[in-house]
Tab-separated table of N, CA and C in Angstrom:
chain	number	residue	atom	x	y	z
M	1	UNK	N	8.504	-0.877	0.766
M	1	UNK	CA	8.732	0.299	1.575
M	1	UNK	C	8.026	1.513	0.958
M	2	UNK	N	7.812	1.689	0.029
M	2	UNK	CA	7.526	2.804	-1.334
M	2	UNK	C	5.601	2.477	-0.601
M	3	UNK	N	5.295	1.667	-0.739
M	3	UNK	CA	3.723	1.477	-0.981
M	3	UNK	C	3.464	1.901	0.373
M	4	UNK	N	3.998	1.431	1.708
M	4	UNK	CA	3.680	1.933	2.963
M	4	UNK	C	4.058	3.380	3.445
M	5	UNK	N	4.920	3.931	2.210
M	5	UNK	CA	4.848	5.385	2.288
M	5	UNK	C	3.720	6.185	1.651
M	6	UNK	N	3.431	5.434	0.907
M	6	UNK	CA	2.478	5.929	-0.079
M	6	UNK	C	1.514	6.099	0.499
M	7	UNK	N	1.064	5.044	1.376
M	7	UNK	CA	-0.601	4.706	2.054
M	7	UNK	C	-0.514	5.831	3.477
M	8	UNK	N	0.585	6.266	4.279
M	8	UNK	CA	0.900	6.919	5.254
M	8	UNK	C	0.776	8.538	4.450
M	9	UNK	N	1.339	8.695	3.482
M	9	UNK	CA	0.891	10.217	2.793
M	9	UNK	C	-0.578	10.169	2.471
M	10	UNK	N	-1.064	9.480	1.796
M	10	UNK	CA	-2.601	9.239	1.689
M	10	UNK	C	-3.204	10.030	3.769
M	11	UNK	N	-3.045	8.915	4.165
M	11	UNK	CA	-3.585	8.629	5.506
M	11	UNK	C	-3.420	9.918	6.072
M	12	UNK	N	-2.234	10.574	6.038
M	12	UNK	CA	-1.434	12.230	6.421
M	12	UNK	C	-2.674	13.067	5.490
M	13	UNK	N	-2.736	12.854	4.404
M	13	UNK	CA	-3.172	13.886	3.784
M	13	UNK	C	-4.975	14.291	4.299
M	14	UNK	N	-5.419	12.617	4.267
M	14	UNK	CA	-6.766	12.622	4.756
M	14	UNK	C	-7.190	13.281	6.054
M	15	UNK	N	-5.923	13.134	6.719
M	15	UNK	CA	-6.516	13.442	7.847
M	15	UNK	C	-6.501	15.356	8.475
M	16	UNK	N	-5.469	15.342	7.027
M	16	UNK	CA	-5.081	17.275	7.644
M	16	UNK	C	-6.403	17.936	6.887
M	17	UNK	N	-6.959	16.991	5.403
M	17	UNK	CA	-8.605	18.376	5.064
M	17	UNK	C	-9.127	17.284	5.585
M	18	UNK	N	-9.115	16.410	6.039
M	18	UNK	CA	-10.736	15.880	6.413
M	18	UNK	C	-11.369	15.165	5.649
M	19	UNK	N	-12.355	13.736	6.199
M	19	UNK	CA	-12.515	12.603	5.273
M	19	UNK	C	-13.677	13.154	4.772
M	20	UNK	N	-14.343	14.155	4.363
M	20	UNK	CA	-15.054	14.863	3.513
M	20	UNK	C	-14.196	14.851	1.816
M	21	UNK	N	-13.141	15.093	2.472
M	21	UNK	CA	-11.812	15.130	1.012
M	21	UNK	C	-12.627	14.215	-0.161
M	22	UNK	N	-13.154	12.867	0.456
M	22	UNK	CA	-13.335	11.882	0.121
M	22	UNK	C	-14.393	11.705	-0.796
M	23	UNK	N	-15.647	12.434	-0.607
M	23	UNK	CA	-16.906	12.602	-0.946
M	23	UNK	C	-16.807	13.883	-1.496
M	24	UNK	N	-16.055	15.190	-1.504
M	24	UNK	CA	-16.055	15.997	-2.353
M	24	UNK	C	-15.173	15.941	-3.281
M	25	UNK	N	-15.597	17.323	-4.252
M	25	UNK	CA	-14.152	17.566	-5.188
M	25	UNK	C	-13.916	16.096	-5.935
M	26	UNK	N	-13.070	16.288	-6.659
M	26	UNK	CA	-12.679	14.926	-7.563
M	26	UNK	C	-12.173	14.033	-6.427
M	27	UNK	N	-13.407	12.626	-6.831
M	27	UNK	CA	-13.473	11.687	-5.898
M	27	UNK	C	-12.413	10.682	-6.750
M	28	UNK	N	-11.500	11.149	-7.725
M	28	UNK	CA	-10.806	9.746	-8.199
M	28	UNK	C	-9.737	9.918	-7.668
M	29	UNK	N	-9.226	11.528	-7.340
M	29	UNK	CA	-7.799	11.189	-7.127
M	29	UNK	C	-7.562	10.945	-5.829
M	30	UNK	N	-8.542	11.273	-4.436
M	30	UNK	CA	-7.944	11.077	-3.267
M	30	UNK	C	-8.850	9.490	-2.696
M	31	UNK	N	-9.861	9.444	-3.060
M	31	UNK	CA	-10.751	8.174	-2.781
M	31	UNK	C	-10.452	7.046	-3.262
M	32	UNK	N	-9.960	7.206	-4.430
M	32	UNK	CA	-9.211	6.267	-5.186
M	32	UNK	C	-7.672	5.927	-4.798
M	33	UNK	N	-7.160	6.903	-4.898
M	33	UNK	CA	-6.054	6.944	-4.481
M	33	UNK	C	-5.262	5.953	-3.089
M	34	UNK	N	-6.419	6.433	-2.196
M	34	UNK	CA	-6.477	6.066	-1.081
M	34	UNK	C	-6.296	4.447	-1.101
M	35	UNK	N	-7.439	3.966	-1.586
M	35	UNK	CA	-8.094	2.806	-1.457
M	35	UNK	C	-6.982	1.743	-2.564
M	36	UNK	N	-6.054	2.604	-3.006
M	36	UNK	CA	-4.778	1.933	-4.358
M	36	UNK	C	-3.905	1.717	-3.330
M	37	UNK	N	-3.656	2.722	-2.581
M	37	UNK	CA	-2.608	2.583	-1.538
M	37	UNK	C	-2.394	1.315	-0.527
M	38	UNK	N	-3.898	1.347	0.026
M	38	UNK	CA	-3.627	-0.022	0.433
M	38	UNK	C	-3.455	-1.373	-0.332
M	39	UNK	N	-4.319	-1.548	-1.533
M	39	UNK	CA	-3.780	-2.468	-2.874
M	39	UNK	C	-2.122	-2.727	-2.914
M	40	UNK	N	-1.509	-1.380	-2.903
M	40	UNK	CA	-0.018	-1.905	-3.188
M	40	UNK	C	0.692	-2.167	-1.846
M	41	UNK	N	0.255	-2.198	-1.214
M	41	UNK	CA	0.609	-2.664	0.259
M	41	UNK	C	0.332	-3.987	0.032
M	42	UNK	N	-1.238	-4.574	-0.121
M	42	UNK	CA	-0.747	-5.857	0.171
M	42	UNK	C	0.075	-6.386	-1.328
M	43	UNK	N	-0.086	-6.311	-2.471
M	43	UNK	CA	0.910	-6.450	-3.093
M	43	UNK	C	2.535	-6.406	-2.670
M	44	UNK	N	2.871	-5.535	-1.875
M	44	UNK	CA	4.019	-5.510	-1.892
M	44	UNK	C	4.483	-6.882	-0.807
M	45	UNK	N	3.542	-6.818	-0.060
M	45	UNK	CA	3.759	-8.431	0.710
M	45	UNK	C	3.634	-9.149	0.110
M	46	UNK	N	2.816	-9.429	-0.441
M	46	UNK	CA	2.471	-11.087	-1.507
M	46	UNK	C	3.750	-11.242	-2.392
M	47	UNK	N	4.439	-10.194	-2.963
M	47	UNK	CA	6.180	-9.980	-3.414
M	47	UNK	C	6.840	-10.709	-2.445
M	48	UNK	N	6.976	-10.450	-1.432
M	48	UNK	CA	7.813	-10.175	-0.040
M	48	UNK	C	7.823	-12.233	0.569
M	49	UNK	N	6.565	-12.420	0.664
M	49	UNK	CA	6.457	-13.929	0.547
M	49	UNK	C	6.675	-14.575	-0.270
M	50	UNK	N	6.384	-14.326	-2.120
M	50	UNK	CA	7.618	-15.498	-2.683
M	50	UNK	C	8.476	-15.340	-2.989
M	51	UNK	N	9.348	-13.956	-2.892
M	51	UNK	CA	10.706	-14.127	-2.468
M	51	UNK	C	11.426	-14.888	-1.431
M	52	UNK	N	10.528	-15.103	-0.283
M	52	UNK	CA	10.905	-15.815	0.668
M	52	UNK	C	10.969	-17.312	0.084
M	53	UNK	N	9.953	-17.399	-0.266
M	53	UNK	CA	9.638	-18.767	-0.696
M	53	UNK	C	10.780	-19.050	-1.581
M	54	UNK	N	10.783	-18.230	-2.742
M	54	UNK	CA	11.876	-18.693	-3.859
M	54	UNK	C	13.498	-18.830	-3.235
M	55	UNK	N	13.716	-18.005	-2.087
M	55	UNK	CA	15.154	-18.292	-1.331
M	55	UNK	C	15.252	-19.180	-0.551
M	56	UNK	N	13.993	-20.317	0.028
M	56	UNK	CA	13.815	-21.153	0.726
M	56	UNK	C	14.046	-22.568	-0.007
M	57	UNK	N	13.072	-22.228	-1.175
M	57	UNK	CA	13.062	-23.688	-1.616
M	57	UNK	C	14.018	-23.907	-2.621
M	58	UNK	N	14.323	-22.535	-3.555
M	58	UNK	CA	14.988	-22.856	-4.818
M	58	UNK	C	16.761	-23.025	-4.216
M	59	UNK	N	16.646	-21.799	-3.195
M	59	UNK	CA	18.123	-21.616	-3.573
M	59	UNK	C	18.641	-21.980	-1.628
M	60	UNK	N	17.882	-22.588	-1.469
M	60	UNK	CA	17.623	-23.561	0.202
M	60	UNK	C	18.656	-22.485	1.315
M	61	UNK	N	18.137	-21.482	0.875
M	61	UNK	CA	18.359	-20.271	2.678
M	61	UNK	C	17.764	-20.943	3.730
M	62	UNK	N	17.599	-20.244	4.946
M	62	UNK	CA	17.147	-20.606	5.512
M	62	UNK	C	16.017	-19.855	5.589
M	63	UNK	N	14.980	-20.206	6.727
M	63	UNK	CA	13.968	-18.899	7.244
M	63	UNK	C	14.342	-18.094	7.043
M	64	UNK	N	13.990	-16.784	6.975
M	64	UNK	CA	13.881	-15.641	7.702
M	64	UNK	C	15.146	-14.582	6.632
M	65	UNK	N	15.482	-14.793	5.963
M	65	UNK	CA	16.718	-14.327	5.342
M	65	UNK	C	16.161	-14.057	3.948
């Protein structure tokens, strides 16, 4: 939940100065930044699936739970 907030403030921020933001001024903290945001997004899924997995197989939940 944290990382898809993260990437939506990024995305908010880019879009109120403008994707110039990107190419000027210090390109590590918003270009970078940016491009981390989505990183922990899919991270936070690839979490999200073997938890699933580990409540499926180890501890035999069902789907979806």
């Amino acid at each position: 939940m944290a990382s898809e907030a993260l990437e939506k403030i990024y995305i908010t921020a880019i879009s109120k100065l403008g994707p110039e933001v990107l190419v000027e001024g210090d390109l590590f903290d918003w270009s970078f930044g940016y491009i981390d945001s989505k990183g922990y997004t899919l991270l936070s899924g690839t979490s999200e699936i073997l938890r699933n997995l580990l409540g499926e197989l180890v501890l035999g939940l069902p789907k979806g739970v």
